[in-house]
Short mmCIF file of C-alpha atoms in Angstrom, two decimals:
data_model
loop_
_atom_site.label_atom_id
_atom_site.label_comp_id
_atom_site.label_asym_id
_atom_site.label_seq_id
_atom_site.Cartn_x
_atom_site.Cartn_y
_atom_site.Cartn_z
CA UNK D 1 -4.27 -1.52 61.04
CA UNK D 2 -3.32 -4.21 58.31
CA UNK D 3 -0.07 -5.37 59.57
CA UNK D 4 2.37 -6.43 57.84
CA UNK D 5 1.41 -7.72 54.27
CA UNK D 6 3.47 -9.82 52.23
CA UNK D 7 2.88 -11.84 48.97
CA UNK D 8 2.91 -14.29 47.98
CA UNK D 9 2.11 -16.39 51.22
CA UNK D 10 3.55 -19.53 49.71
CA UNK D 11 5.71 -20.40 46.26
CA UNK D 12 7.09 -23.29 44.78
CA UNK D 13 9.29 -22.63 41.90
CA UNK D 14 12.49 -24.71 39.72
CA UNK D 15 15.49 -24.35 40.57
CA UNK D 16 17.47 -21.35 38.47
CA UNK D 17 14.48 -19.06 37.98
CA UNK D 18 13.98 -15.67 39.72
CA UNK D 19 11.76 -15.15 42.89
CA UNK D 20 10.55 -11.94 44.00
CA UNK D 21 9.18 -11.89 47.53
CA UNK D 22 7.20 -8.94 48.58
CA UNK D 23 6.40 -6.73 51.75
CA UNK D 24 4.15 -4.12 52.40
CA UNK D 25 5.20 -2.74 56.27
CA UNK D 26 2.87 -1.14 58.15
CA UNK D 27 1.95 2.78 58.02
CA UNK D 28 4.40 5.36 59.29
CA UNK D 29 6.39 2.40 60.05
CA UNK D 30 10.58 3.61 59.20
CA UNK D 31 12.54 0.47 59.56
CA UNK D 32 12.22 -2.69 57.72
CA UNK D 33 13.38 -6.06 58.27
CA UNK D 34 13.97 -9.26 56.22
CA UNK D 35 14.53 -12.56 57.95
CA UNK D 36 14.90 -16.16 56.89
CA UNK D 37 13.80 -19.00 58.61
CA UNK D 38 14.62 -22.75 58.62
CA UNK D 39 14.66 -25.66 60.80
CA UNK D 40 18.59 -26.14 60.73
CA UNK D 41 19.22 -22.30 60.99
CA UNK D 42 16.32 -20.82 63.04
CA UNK D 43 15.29 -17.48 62.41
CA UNK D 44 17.96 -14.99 60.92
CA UNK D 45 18.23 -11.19 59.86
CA UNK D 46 18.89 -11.08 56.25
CA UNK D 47 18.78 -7.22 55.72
CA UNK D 48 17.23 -3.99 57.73
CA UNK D 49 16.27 -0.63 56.32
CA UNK D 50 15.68 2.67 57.91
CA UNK D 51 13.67 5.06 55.94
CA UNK D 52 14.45 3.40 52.70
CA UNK D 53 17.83 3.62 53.03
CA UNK D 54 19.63 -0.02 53.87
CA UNK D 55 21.53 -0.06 56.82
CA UNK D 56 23.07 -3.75 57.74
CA UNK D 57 23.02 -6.02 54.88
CA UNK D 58 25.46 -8.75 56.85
CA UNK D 59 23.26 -11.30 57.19
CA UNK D 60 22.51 -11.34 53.13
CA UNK D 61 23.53 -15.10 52.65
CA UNK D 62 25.46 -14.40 48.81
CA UNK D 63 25.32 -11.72 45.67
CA UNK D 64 22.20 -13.92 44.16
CA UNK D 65 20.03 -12.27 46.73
CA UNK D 66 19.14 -8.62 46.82
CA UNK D 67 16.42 -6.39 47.97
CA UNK D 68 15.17 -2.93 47.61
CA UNK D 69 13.13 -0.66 49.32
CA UNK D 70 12.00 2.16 46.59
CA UNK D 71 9.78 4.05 48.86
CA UNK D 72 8.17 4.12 52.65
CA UNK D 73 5.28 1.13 51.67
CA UNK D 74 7.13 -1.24 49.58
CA UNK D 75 10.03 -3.60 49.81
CA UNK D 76 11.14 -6.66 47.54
CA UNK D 77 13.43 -9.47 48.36
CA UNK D 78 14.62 -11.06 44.93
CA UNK D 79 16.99 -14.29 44.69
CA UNK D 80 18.33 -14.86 40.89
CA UNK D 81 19.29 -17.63 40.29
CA UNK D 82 17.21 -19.42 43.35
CA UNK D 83 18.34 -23.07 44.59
CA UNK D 84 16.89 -25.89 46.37
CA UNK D 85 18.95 -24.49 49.51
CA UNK D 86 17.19 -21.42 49.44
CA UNK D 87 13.82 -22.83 50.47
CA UNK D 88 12.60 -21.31 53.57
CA UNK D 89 9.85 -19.29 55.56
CA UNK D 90 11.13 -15.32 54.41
CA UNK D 91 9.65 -12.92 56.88
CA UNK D 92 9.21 -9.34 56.65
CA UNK D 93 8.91 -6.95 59.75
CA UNK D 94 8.81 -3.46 60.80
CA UNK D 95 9.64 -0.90 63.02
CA UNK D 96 8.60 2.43 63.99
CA UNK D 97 11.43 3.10 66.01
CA UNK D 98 13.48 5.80 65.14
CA UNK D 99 16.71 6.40 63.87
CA UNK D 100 18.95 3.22 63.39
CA UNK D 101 17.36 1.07 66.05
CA UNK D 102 16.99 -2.48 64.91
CA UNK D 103 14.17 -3.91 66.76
CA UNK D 104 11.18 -5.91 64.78
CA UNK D 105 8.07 -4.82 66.22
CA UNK D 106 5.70 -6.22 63.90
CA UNK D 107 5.95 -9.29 61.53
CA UNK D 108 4.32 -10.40 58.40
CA UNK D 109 2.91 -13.94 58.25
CA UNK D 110 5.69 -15.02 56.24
CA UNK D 111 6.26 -16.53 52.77
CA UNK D 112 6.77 -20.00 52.33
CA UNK D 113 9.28 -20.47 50.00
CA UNK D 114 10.15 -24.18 47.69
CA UNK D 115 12.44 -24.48 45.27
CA UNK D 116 12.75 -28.06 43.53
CA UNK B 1 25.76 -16.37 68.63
CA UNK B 2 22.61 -15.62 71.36
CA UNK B 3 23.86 -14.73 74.69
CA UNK B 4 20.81 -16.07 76.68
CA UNK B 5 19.89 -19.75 77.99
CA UNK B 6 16.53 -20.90 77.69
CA UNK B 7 14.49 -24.56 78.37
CA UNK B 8 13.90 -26.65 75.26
CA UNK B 9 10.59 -26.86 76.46
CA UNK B 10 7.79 -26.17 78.74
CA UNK B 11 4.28 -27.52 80.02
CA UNK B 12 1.34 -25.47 81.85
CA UNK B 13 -2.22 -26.15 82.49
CA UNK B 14 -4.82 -24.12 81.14
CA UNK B 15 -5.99 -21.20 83.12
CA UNK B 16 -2.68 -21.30 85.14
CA UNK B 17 0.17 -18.58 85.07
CA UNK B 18 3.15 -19.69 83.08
CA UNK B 19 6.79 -18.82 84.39
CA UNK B 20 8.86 -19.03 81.68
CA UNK B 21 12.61 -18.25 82.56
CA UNK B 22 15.88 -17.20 80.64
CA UNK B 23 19.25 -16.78 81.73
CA UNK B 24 21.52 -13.70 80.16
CA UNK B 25 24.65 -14.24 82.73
CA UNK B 26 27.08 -11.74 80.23
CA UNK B 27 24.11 -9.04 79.82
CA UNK B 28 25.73 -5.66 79.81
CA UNK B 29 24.90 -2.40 81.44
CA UNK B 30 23.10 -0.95 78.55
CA UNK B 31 21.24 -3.99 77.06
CA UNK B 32 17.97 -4.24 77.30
CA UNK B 33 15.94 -7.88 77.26
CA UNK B 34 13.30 -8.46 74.74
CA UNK B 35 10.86 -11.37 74.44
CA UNK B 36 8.71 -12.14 71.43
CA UNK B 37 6.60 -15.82 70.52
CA UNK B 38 6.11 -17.55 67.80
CA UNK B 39 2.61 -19.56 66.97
CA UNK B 40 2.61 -21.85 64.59
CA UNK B 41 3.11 -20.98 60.95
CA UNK B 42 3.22 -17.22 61.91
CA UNK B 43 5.54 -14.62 62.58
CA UNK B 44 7.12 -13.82 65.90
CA UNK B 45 5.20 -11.78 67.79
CA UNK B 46 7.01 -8.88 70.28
CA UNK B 47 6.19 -9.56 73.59
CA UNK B 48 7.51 -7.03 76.23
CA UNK B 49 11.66 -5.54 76.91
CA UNK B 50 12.80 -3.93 79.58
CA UNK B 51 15.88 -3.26 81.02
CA UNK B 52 16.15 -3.32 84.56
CA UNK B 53 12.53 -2.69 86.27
CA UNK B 54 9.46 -4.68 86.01
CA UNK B 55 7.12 -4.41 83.17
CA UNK B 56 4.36 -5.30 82.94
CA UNK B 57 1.89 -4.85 79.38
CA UNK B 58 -2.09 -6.55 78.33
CA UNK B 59 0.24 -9.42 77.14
CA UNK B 60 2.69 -10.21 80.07
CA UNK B 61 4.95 -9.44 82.95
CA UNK B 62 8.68 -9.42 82.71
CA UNK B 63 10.85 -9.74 85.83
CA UNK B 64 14.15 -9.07 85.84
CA UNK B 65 16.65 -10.03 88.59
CA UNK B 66 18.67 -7.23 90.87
CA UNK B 67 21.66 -8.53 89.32
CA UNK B 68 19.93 -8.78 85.87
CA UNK B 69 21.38 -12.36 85.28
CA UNK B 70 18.35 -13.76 84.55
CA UNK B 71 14.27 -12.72 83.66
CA UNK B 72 11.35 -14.42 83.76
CA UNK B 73 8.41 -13.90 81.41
CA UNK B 74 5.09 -14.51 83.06
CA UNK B 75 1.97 -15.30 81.14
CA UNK B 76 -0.74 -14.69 83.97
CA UNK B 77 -3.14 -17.01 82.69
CA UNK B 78 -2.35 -19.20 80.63
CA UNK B 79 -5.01 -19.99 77.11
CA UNK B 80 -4.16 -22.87 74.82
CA UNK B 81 -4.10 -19.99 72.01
CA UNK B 82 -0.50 -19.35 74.07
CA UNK B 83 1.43 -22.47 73.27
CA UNK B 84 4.11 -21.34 71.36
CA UNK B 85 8.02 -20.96 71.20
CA UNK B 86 8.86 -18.03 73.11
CA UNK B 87 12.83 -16.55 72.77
CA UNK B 88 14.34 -14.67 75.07
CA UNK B 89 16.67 -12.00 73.45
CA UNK B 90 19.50 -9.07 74.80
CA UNK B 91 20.33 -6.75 73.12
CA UNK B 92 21.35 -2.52 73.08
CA UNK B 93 18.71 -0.57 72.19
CA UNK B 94 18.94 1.82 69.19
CA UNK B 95 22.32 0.02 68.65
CA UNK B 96 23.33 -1.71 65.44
CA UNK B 97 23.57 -4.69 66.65
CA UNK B 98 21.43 -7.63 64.96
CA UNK B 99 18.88 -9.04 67.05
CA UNK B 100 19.66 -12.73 67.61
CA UNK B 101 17.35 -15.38 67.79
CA UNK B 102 18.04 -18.56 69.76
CA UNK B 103 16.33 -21.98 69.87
CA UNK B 104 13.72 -20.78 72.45
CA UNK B 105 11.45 -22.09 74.72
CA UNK B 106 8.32 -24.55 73.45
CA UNK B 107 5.62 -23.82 75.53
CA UNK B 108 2.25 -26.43 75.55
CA UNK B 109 -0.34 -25.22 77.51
CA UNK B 110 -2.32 -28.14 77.99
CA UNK B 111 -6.22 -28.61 78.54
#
């Protein structure tokens, strides 16, 4: 078992350009999480799928972030235009609960995330 | 907001069984309690939930009180690779509700 895969592990970018964080969740797994972590905010729940489909996207912080989940192995968090305030740790989890439960079972080692 | 109240911090020796406790005073009748860690520049880890009884798992023991007011999460013996900050977390299962994270507990597990 892989776990949790995301990519890339780490990114520094400017200010104004596009990131595209990545996460692969683990097989058979049907619900997938995005979280955000910083030392002011702790850890918090961006978005959570359930096979594919997304189900609570509350915690997205403004329209310059989306994600998508286009089929069971892949999901993409993308912020356009990214700013400095948007540097975190982004985490990616899954589930293989069923139905619309919304407990992370298993996280990714997280993306570490700099915008200048 | 989280609805549980954990120590900033805690200290154990090596080898010994670390008792580390939360309080979840306004838990209600069909939330469960969940505890996951996180090490260092990783992810959170799931730990153990349960709702009422005892569990018990290769990782850790969770007690829960009669009145369910508070749990403890009990590393039998403790390693160094342990030290970590462990949160304490209620919540319905297979309900829509987010799972919170507080500030958790920072344990060092000391040689």
């Amino acid at each position: 078992d892989a776990g949790v895969i995301q990519s890339p592990r780490h990114e520094v970018t400017e200010m104004g350009q596009e990131v595209t964080l990545r996460c692969k969740p683990i097989s058979g797994h049907n619900s997938l999480f995005w979280y955000r972590q910083t030392m002011m905010r702790g850890l918090e729940l961006l978005i959570y799928f359930n096979n594919n489909v997304p189900i609570d996207d509350s915690g997205m912080p403004e329209d310059r972030f989306s994600a998508k989940m286009p089929n069971a192995s892949f999901s993409t968090l993308k912020i356009q235009p990214s700013e400095p305030r948007d540097s975190a740790v982004y985490f990616c989890a899954s589930s293989p609960d069923r139905g619309r439960a919304t407990q992370p079972q298993h996280f990714g080692d997280g993306t570490r995330l700099s915008i200048l | 907001d989280a609805k549980t109240t954990q120590p900033p911090s805690m200290d154990c020796a090596e080898g010994r069984a670390a008792n580390l406790p939360c309080n979840h005073s306004t838990i209600s009748g069909n939330e469960y309690v969940y505890w996951y860690r996180q090490i260092h520049s990783q992810g959170p880890q799931y730990i153990i939930h349960g709702l009422k009884n005892n569990e018990t798992n290769e990782m850790a023991s969770l007690i829960i009180t009669e009145d369910r007011k508070s749990s403890t999460l009990i590393l039998p013996h403790a390693t160094l690779r342990d030290t970590a900050v462990y949160y304490c977390i209620v919540r319905a299962q297979g309900g829509s509700e987010k799972l919170v994270f507080g500030k958790g507990t920072k344990l060092t597990v000391n040689p």
